[in-house]
């Protein structure tokens, strides 16, 4: 397997899928069409060139479990919409109040706070609209698709990513201990990285054993990804990251390096990456792409 070529194919498929699902607005006001300004602000953030980690994880897991790639594309793109909404809302003045995201001014800096809230709400709702329509196109796999949508809803929702974000906000002016930090990162970060793995497995009607292996894989890459994100905020380069660095310290935010020091945080991330690779063992050669993906995520500087 040529990892670079395969990764480029997956990313291209996602970019194409996103553009097909959310084409440019065709009319300023027309029933059944997204209003032009709303559509523009949704597309602004969605097509701003993120790494597409979550949808690529879904397409790769779907391939590994022999799911028709066309069936998996829509939920993969929907997860990217949900991720993008969370970034738009996270950047708002009531949350992190950031000016830069994906190398561009944040949504509210361009369109205003009200429009940015709606762009986020729009992407979240549209994600589920797209996934439900996609499910109805595959009546023979309807149950698998409904389970996949549920897995995504739970991990993005009030016991998943939103729960993590709410505890993060709760501790804004309070000292966070390891238990709280783990909870926040499991839910805020790892849950949305686990969702695409489980969604692919649901469509494949995979057994419990496979679900557990993928859940363990998602947990490890999610926590490692977050520790690395914390480390990049200290050691990374703002131009490559497309956002300001040093913000965690400036905001007095608790992170793994703040809790344990940079060296120990690196060791923790290394152990988690190794654990992630180990949880793919039972998939043998079929997990070759996912293994290479983990190595690439591990080496990322952006
Ligand atoms: C507003 C409900 C709600 C949740 C916000 C995603 C999030 C939760 C906050 C963003 C801040 C942050 C550091 C989250 C941790 C997850 C993370 C590292 C997100 C960035 O994901 P990447 O690196 O971004 O995949 P790109 O731009 O490449 O898609």
mmCIF file of C-alpha atoms and ligand atoms in Angstrom:
data_model
loop_
_atom_site.group_PDB
_atom_site.id
_atom_site.type_symbol
_atom_site.label_atom_id
_atom_site.label_comp_id
_atom_site.label_asym_id
_atom_site.label_seq_id
_atom_site.Cartn_x
_atom_site.Cartn_y
_atom_site.Cartn_z
ATOM 1 C CA UNK A 1 0.000 0.000 0.000
ATOM 2 C CA UNK A 2 1.229 3.469 -0.908
ATOM 3 C CA UNK A 3 0.062 5.498 2.080
ATOM 4 C CA UNK A 4 0.483 8.950 0.529
ATOM 5 C CA UNK A 5 -1.487 8.033 -2.604
ATOM 6 C CA UNK A 6 -4.242 6.329 -0.627
ATOM 7 C CA UNK A 7 -4.508 9.247 1.791
ATOM 8 C CA UNK A 8 -4.719 11.719 -1.106
ATOM 9 C CA UNK A 9 -7.539 9.628 -2.606
ATOM 10 C CA UNK A 10 -9.477 9.616 0.663
ATOM 11 C CA UNK A 11 -9.035 13.375 1.198
ATOM 12 C CA UNK A 12 -10.058 14.110 -2.422
ATOM 13 C CA UNK A 13 -13.161 11.973 -1.988
ATOM 14 C CA UNK A 14 -14.096 13.908 1.160
ATOM 15 C CA UNK A 15 -13.523 17.302 -0.489
ATOM 16 C CA UNK A 16 -15.656 16.267 -3.435
ATOM 17 C CA UNK A 17 -18.346 14.833 -1.152
ATOM 18 C CA UNK A 18 -18.527 18.014 0.942
ATOM 19 C CA UNK A 19 -18.847 20.223 -2.143
ATOM 20 C CA UNK A 20 -21.551 17.976 -3.586
ATOM 21 C CA UNK A 21 -23.547 17.980 -0.336
ATOM 22 C CA UNK A 22 -23.238 21.725 0.184
ATOM 23 C CA UNK A 23 -23.031 23.400 -3.219
ATOM 24 C CA UNK A 24 -22.990 27.170 -3.571
ATOM 25 C CA UNK A 25 -26.345 28.799 -2.912
ATOM 26 C CA UNK A 26 -28.295 29.208 -6.095
ATOM 27 C CA UNK A 27 -30.857 31.730 -4.967
ATOM 28 C CA UNK A 28 -30.986 34.433 -2.353
ATOM 29 C CA UNK A 29 -34.481 33.432 -1.192
ATOM 30 C CA UNK A 30 -36.180 30.350 -2.412
ATOM 31 C CA UNK A 31 -38.117 27.787 -0.431
ATOM 32 C CA UNK A 32 -36.215 24.518 -0.196
ATOM 33 C CA UNK A 33 -32.837 26.258 -0.757
ATOM 34 C CA UNK A 34 -30.341 27.381 1.855
ATOM 35 C CA UNK A 35 -30.294 31.216 1.974
ATOM 36 C CA UNK A 36 -27.202 32.514 0.223
ATOM 37 C CA UNK A 37 -25.553 34.228 3.206
ATOM 38 C CA UNK A 38 -26.080 31.221 5.471
ATOM 39 C CA UNK A 39 -24.758 28.853 2.833
ATOM 40 C CA UNK A 40 -21.692 31.029 2.260
ATOM 41 C CA UNK A 41 -20.796 31.153 5.944
ATOM 42 C CA UNK A 42 -21.279 27.373 6.308
ATOM 43 C CA UNK A 43 -19.076 26.746 3.237
ATOM 44 C CA UNK A 44 -16.475 29.282 4.425
ATOM 45 C CA UNK A 45 -15.529 27.160 7.438
ATOM 46 C CA UNK A 46 -16.348 23.739 6.013
ATOM 47 C CA UNK A 47 -14.182 24.193 2.926
ATOM 48 C CA UNK A 48 -11.345 26.010 4.672
ATOM 49 C CA UNK A 49 -9.042 23.023 4.335
ATOM 50 C CA UNK A 50 -8.866 21.126 7.637
ATOM 51 C CA UNK A 51 -6.897 17.882 7.825
ATOM 52 C CA UNK A 52 -10.106 15.809 7.380
ATOM 53 C CA UNK A 53 -8.922 13.360 10.031
ATOM 54 C CA UNK A 54 -12.397 12.186 11.053
ATOM 55 C CA UNK A 55 -13.928 11.513 7.609
ATOM 56 C CA UNK A 56 -10.743 9.833 6.417
ATOM 57 C CA UNK A 57 -10.887 7.570 9.482
ATOM 58 C CA UNK A 58 -14.422 6.631 8.495
ATOM 59 C CA UNK A 59 -13.574 5.881 4.853
ATOM 60 C CA UNK A 60 -10.538 3.823 5.844
ATOM 61 C CA UNK A 61 -12.464 1.845 8.471
ATOM 62 C CA UNK A 62 -15.270 1.273 5.984
ATOM 63 C CA UNK A 63 -12.743 -0.110 3.471
ATOM 64 C CA UNK A 64 -11.203 -2.311 6.149
ATOM 65 C CA UNK A 65 -14.645 -3.738 6.985
ATOM 66 C CA UNK A 66 -15.717 -4.095 3.329
ATOM 67 C CA UNK A 67 -18.410 -1.406 3.386
ATOM 68 C CA UNK A 68 -19.336 0.112 0.008
ATOM 69 C CA UNK A 69 -17.309 3.388 -0.096
ATOM 70 C CA UNK A 70 -20.266 5.264 -1.570
ATOM 71 C CA UNK A 71 -22.444 4.297 1.400
ATOM 72 C CA UNK A 72 -19.864 5.565 3.886
ATOM 73 C CA UNK A 73 -19.074 8.865 2.154
ATOM 74 C CA UNK A 74 -22.122 10.817 3.333
ATOM 75 C CA UNK A 75 -21.783 9.989 7.060
ATOM 76 C CA UNK A 76 -18.035 10.637 6.777
ATOM 77 C CA UNK A 77 -18.739 14.126 5.388
ATOM 78 C CA UNK A 78 -21.457 14.668 7.994
ATOM 79 C CA UNK A 79 -18.948 14.034 10.802
ATOM 80 C CA UNK A 80 -16.700 16.696 9.258
ATOM 81 C CA UNK A 81 -19.692 19.085 9.288
ATOM 82 C CA UNK A 82 -20.250 18.355 12.984
ATOM 83 C CA UNK A 83 -16.552 18.857 13.696
ATOM 84 C CA UNK A 84 -16.591 22.167 11.785
ATOM 85 C CA UNK A 85 -19.636 23.409 13.692
ATOM 86 C CA UNK A 86 -17.844 22.643 16.956
ATOM 87 C CA UNK A 87 -14.808 24.642 15.828
ATOM 88 C CA UNK A 88 -16.973 27.631 14.766
ATOM 89 C CA UNK A 89 -18.744 27.656 18.133
ATOM 90 C CA UNK A 90 -15.541 27.046 20.079
ATOM 91 C CA UNK A 91 -14.002 30.145 18.452
ATOM 92 C CA UNK A 92 -16.889 32.446 19.489
ATOM 93 C CA UNK A 93 -16.391 35.249 22.047
ATOM 94 C CA UNK A 94 -18.445 33.328 24.651
ATOM 95 C CA UNK A 95 -15.998 30.417 24.358
ATOM 96 C CA UNK A 96 -12.341 30.717 23.273
ATOM 97 C CA UNK A 97 -12.733 33.991 21.350
ATOM 98 C CA UNK A 98 -10.217 33.110 18.644
ATOM 99 C CA UNK A 99 -9.341 35.152 15.567
ATOM 100 C CA UNK A 100 -7.729 32.480 13.401
ATOM 101 C CA UNK A 101 -8.783 28.982 12.412
ATOM 102 C CA UNK A 102 -7.469 26.787 9.627
ATOM 103 C CA UNK A 103 -5.201 29.675 8.655
ATOM 104 C CA UNK A 104 -8.100 32.050 8.038
ATOM 105 C CA UNK A 105 -10.067 34.572 10.115
ATOM 106 C CA UNK A 106 -12.617 32.741 12.256
ATOM 107 C CA UNK A 107 -16.214 32.574 11.059
ATOM 108 C CA UNK A 108 -17.513 35.271 13.415
ATOM 109 C CA UNK A 109 -14.691 37.638 12.412
ATOM 110 C CA UNK A 110 -15.926 37.459 8.829
ATOM 111 C CA UNK A 111 -19.698 37.107 9.184
ATOM 112 C CA UNK A 112 -20.423 38.376 12.728
ATOM 113 C CA UNK A 113 -21.316 36.461 15.891
ATOM 114 C CA UNK A 114 -24.997 35.873 15.092
ATOM 115 C CA UNK A 115 -24.273 34.529 11.628
ATOM 116 C CA UNK A 116 -21.471 32.308 12.983
ATOM 117 C CA UNK A 117 -23.831 30.778 15.562
ATOM 118 C CA UNK A 118 -26.254 30.022 12.730
ATOM 119 C CA UNK A 119 -23.503 28.632 10.486
ATOM 120 C CA UNK A 120 -22.598 26.200 13.286
ATOM 121 C CA UNK A 121 -26.230 25.314 13.992
ATOM 122 C CA UNK A 122 -26.783 24.925 10.250
ATOM 123 C CA UNK A 123 -23.870 22.518 9.823
ATOM 124 C CA UNK A 124 -24.961 20.424 12.803
ATOM 125 C CA UNK A 125 -28.524 20.104 11.616
ATOM 126 C CA UNK A 126 -27.562 19.614 7.974
ATOM 127 C CA UNK A 127 -25.212 16.784 8.956
ATOM 128 C CA UNK A 128 -28.139 14.796 10.351
ATOM 129 C CA UNK A 129 -30.387 15.714 7.425
ATOM 130 C CA UNK A 130 -27.754 14.354 5.003
ATOM 131 C CA UNK A 131 -27.160 11.176 7.022
ATOM 132 C CA UNK A 132 -30.872 10.383 7.301
ATOM 133 C CA UNK A 133 -31.390 10.902 3.569
ATOM 134 C CA UNK A 134 -28.395 8.683 2.889
ATOM 135 C CA UNK A 135 -29.776 5.968 5.199
ATOM 136 C CA UNK A 136 -33.037 5.933 3.266
ATOM 137 C CA UNK A 137 -31.101 5.262 0.059
ATOM 138 C CA UNK A 138 -29.943 1.912 1.484
ATOM 139 C CA UNK A 139 -33.077 0.132 2.763
ATOM 140 C CA UNK A 140 -31.182 -3.177 2.851
ATOM 141 C CA UNK A 141 -28.765 -1.669 5.414
ATOM 142 C CA UNK A 142 -31.196 0.676 7.123
ATOM 143 C CA UNK A 143 -30.609 -0.670 10.639
ATOM 144 C CA UNK A 144 -26.849 -0.364 10.280
ATOM 145 C CA UNK A 145 -27.188 3.228 9.086
ATOM 146 C CA UNK A 146 -29.557 4.144 11.924
ATOM 147 C CA UNK A 147 -27.091 2.633 14.421
ATOM 148 C CA UNK A 148 -24.279 4.591 12.775
ATOM 149 C CA UNK A 149 -26.238 7.843 13.069
ATOM 150 C CA UNK A 150 -26.966 7.046 16.713
ATOM 151 C CA UNK A 151 -23.273 6.360 17.402
ATOM 152 C CA UNK A 152 -22.391 9.719 15.873
ATOM 153 C CA UNK A 153 -25.186 11.574 17.721
ATOM 154 C CA UNK A 154 -24.149 10.107 21.078
ATOM 155 C CA UNK A 155 -20.465 10.922 20.655
ATOM 156 C CA UNK A 156 -21.133 14.440 19.381
ATOM 157 C CA UNK A 157 -23.882 15.077 21.904
ATOM 158 C CA UNK A 158 -24.669 15.795 25.526
ATOM 159 C CA UNK A 159 -22.817 12.779 26.899
ATOM 160 C CA UNK A 160 -20.027 13.180 24.329
ATOM 161 C CA UNK A 161 -18.327 16.214 22.813
ATOM 162 C CA UNK A 162 -20.798 18.748 24.219
ATOM 163 C CA UNK A 163 -20.424 17.180 27.695
ATOM 164 C CA UNK A 164 -16.629 17.545 27.422
ATOM 165 C CA UNK A 165 -16.929 21.147 26.326
ATOM 166 C CA UNK A 166 -19.369 21.947 29.137
ATOM 167 C CA UNK A 167 -17.040 20.577 31.833
ATOM 168 C CA UNK A 168 -14.181 22.477 30.192
ATOM 169 C CA UNK A 169 -16.212 25.686 30.538
ATOM 170 C CA UNK A 170 -17.186 24.839 34.109
ATOM 171 C CA UNK A 171 -13.521 24.676 35.098
ATOM 172 C CA UNK A 172 -12.577 27.889 33.315
ATOM 173 C CA UNK A 173 -11.634 29.678 36.519
ATOM 174 C CA UNK A 174 -10.926 26.626 38.649
ATOM 175 C CA UNK A 175 -7.972 24.276 38.910
ATOM 176 C CA UNK A 176 -8.540 21.051 36.977
ATOM 177 C CA UNK A 177 -7.196 17.771 38.326
ATOM 178 C CA UNK A 178 -6.271 14.732 36.249
ATOM 179 C CA UNK A 179 -9.746 13.174 36.471
ATOM 180 C CA UNK A 180 -11.439 16.304 35.139
ATOM 181 C CA UNK A 181 -8.820 16.775 32.413
ATOM 182 C CA UNK A 182 -9.200 13.142 31.308
ATOM 183 C CA UNK A 183 -12.970 13.494 31.223
ATOM 184 C CA UNK A 184 -12.807 16.685 29.154
ATOM 185 C CA UNK A 185 -10.415 15.236 26.608
ATOM 186 C CA UNK A 186 -12.098 11.848 26.370
ATOM 187 C CA UNK A 187 -15.336 13.575 25.480
ATOM 188 C CA UNK A 188 -14.304 16.798 23.785
ATOM 189 C CA UNK A 189 -11.693 15.194 21.560
ATOM 190 C CA UNK A 190 -11.636 11.385 21.633
ATOM 191 C CA UNK A 191 -15.382 10.874 21.232
ATOM 192 C CA UNK A 192 -15.554 12.590 17.851
ATOM 193 C CA UNK A 193 -12.532 10.610 16.665
ATOM 194 C CA UNK A 194 -14.188 7.363 17.788
ATOM 195 C CA UNK A 195 -17.510 8.189 16.100
ATOM 196 C CA UNK A 196 -16.333 7.568 12.511
ATOM 197 C CA UNK A 197 -14.789 4.211 13.466
ATOM 198 C CA UNK A 198 -17.966 3.002 15.149
ATOM 199 C CA UNK A 199 -20.194 4.413 12.422
ATOM 200 C CA UNK A 200 -18.321 2.402 9.790
ATOM 201 C CA UNK A 201 -18.559 -0.691 11.998
ATOM 202 C CA UNK A 202 -22.325 -0.190 12.445
ATOM 203 C CA UNK A 203 -22.897 -0.028 8.685
ATOM 204 C CA UNK A 204 -20.762 -3.167 8.326
ATOM 205 C CA UNK A 205 -22.894 -4.813 11.047
ATOM 206 C CA UNK A 206 -19.667 -5.740 12.815
ATOM 207 C CA UNK A 207 -19.763 -7.761 16.041
ATOM 208 C CA UNK A 208 -19.140 -6.522 19.596
ATOM 209 C CA UNK A 209 -15.542 -7.654 19.523
ATOM 210 C CA UNK A 210 -14.740 -5.419 16.542
ATOM 211 C CA UNK A 211 -16.667 -2.542 18.142
ATOM 212 C CA UNK A 212 -14.558 -2.834 21.302
ATOM 213 C CA UNK A 213 -11.297 -2.942 19.366
ATOM 214 C CA UNK A 214 -12.301 0.179 17.416
ATOM 215 C CA UNK A 215 -13.482 1.913 20.570
ATOM 216 C CA UNK A 216 -10.100 1.240 22.195
ATOM 217 C CA UNK A 217 -8.330 2.469 19.062
ATOM 218 C CA UNK A 218 -10.429 5.668 19.035
ATOM 219 C CA UNK A 219 -9.773 6.315 22.725
ATOM 220 C CA UNK A 220 -5.997 5.980 22.274
ATOM 221 C CA UNK A 221 -5.707 8.128 19.167
ATOM 222 C CA UNK A 222 -8.093 10.703 20.648
ATOM 223 C CA UNK A 223 -6.164 11.140 23.883
ATOM 224 C CA UNK A 224 -2.798 11.084 22.076
ATOM 225 C CA UNK A 225 -4.093 13.626 19.538
ATOM 226 C CA UNK A 226 -5.160 15.953 22.349
ATOM 227 C CA UNK A 227 -1.884 15.679 24.289
ATOM 228 C CA UNK A 228 -0.086 16.391 21.026
ATOM 229 C CA UNK A 229 -2.391 19.381 20.426
ATOM 230 C CA UNK A 230 -1.438 20.699 23.881
ATOM 231 C CA UNK A 231 2.253 20.168 23.094
ATOM 232 C CA UNK A 232 1.949 21.877 19.691
ATOM 233 C CA UNK A 233 0.449 24.898 21.451
ATOM 234 C CA UNK A 234 3.795 25.134 23.291
ATOM 235 C CA UNK A 235 6.289 23.801 20.756
ATOM 236 C CA UNK A 236 4.514 24.316 17.433
ATOM 237 C CA UNK A 237 4.684 27.007 14.829
ATOM 238 C CA UNK A 238 1.661 29.300 14.387
ATOM 239 C CA UNK A 239 2.097 29.566 10.600
ATOM 240 C CA UNK A 240 2.012 25.775 10.087
ATOM 241 C CA UNK A 241 -0.800 25.323 12.614
ATOM 242 C CA UNK A 242 -2.942 28.068 11.081
ATOM 243 C CA UNK A 243 -3.773 29.401 14.540
ATOM 244 C CA UNK A 244 -2.018 31.263 17.323
ATOM 245 C CA UNK A 245 0.222 29.301 19.716
ATOM 246 C CA UNK A 246 0.786 29.845 23.440
ATOM 247 C CA UNK A 247 -2.930 30.409 23.928
ATOM 248 C CA UNK A 248 -3.414 27.703 26.587
ATOM 249 C CA UNK A 249 -0.862 29.347 28.903
ATOM 250 C CA UNK A 250 -2.254 32.813 28.169
ATOM 251 C CA UNK A 251 -5.748 31.659 29.106
ATOM 252 C CA UNK A 252 -4.493 29.734 32.143
ATOM 253 C CA UNK A 253 -5.974 26.571 30.635
ATOM 254 C CA UNK A 254 -5.142 23.207 32.185
ATOM 255 C CA UNK A 255 -3.379 20.865 29.750
ATOM 256 C CA UNK A 256 -1.306 17.685 29.984
ATOM 257 C CA UNK A 257 2.041 19.509 29.760
ATOM 258 C CA UNK A 258 0.810 22.026 32.378
ATOM 259 C CA UNK A 259 -0.157 19.158 34.698
ATOM 260 C CA UNK A 260 2.844 16.872 34.176
ATOM 261 C CA UNK A 261 5.501 18.842 32.308
ATOM 262 C CA UNK A 262 6.423 18.668 28.627
ATOM 263 C CA UNK A 263 8.652 15.606 28.896
ATOM 264 C CA UNK A 264 6.090 13.455 30.661
ATOM 265 C CA UNK A 265 3.358 14.616 28.319
ATOM 266 C CA UNK A 266 5.480 13.443 25.360
ATOM 267 C CA UNK A 267 5.957 10.058 27.054
ATOM 268 C CA UNK A 268 2.202 9.751 27.671
ATOM 269 C CA UNK A 269 1.417 10.536 24.029
ATOM 270 C CA UNK A 270 4.025 7.998 22.853
ATOM 271 C CA UNK A 271 2.479 5.293 25.035
ATOM 272 C CA UNK A 272 -0.990 6.074 23.667
ATOM 273 C CA UNK A 273 0.160 5.957 20.014
ATOM 274 C CA UNK A 274 1.732 2.551 20.711
ATOM 275 C CA UNK A 275 -1.478 1.384 22.377
ATOM 276 C CA UNK A 276 -3.458 2.574 19.334
ATOM 277 C CA UNK A 277 -1.360 0.447 16.980
ATOM 278 C CA UNK A 278 -1.718 -2.544 19.338
ATOM 279 C CA UNK A 279 -5.522 -2.292 19.267
ATOM 280 C CA UNK A 280 -5.444 -2.842 15.495
ATOM 281 C CA UNK A 281 -3.682 -6.179 15.840
ATOM 282 C CA UNK A 282 -6.663 -8.353 15.116
ATOM 283 C CA UNK A 283 -7.300 -6.653 11.793
ATOM 284 C CA UNK A 284 -3.942 -7.871 10.465
ATOM 285 C CA UNK A 285 -2.941 -6.569 7.027
ATOM 286 C CA UNK A 286 -6.345 -5.003 6.483
ATOM 287 C CA UNK A 287 -5.369 -2.288 8.977
ATOM 288 C CA UNK A 288 -2.196 -1.311 7.084
ATOM 289 C CA UNK A 289 -3.600 2.075 6.090
ATOM 290 C CA UNK A 290 -4.838 2.862 9.629
ATOM 291 C CA UNK A 291 -1.419 1.956 11.052
ATOM 292 C CA UNK A 292 0.303 4.300 8.604
ATOM 293 C CA UNK A 293 -2.334 6.947 9.383
ATOM 294 C CA UNK A 294 -1.467 6.736 13.092
ATOM 295 C CA UNK A 295 2.252 7.132 12.326
ATOM 296 C CA UNK A 296 1.474 10.207 10.249
ATOM 297 C CA UNK A 297 -0.761 11.742 12.906
ATOM 298 C CA UNK A 298 1.972 11.077 15.441
ATOM 299 C CA UNK A 299 4.508 12.989 13.334
ATOM 300 C CA UNK A 300 2.203 15.931 12.583
ATOM 301 C CA UNK A 301 3.412 19.474 13.214
ATOM 302 C CA UNK A 302 0.225 21.154 11.987
HETATM 303 C C1 LIG B 1 -18.570 23.955 20.827
HETATM 304 C C2 LIG B 1 -19.774 21.803 21.403
HETATM 305 C C3 LIG B 1 -18.525 22.502 21.141
HETATM 306 C C4 LIG B 1 -17.385 21.812 21.195
HETATM 307 C C5 LIG B 1 -16.075 22.332 20.877
HETATM 308 C C6 LIG B 1 -13.720 20.857 18.966
HETATM 309 C C7 LIG B 1 -13.882 21.590 20.222
HETATM 310 C C8 LIG B 1 -15.065 21.270 21.071
HETATM 311 C C9 LIG B 1 -13.050 22.546 20.563
HETATM 312 C C10 LIG B 1 -11.909 23.007 19.714
HETATM 313 C C11 LIG B 1 -10.686 23.148 20.519
HETATM 314 C C12 LIG B 1 -9.907 21.887 20.670
HETATM 315 C C13 LIG B 1 -8.468 22.017 20.950
HETATM 316 C C14 LIG B 1 -10.497 20.723 20.575
HETATM 317 C C15 LIG B 1 -9.819 19.459 20.685
HETATM 318 C C16 LIG B 1 -9.996 18.706 19.437
HETATM 319 C C17 LIG B 1 -9.120 19.246 18.392
HETATM 320 C C18 LIG B 1 -7.665 19.103 18.534
HETATM 321 C C19 LIG B 1 -9.692 19.845 17.380
HETATM 322 C C20 LIG B 1 -8.971 20.293 16.183
HETATM 323 O O1 LIG B 1 -9.103 19.241 15.264
HETATM 324 P P1 LIG B 1 -8.179 19.100 13.997
HETATM 325 O O2 LIG B 1 -6.745 19.280 14.407
HETATM 326 O O3 LIG B 1 -8.624 20.365 13.148
HETATM 327 O O4 LIG B 1 -8.534 17.843 13.303
HETATM 328 P P2 LIG B 1 -8.753 20.542 11.565
HETATM 329 O O5 LIG B 1 -8.855 22.044 11.364
HETATM 330 O O6 LIG B 1 -7.549 19.964 10.896
HETATM 331 O O7 LIG B 1 -10.012 19.849 11.167
#
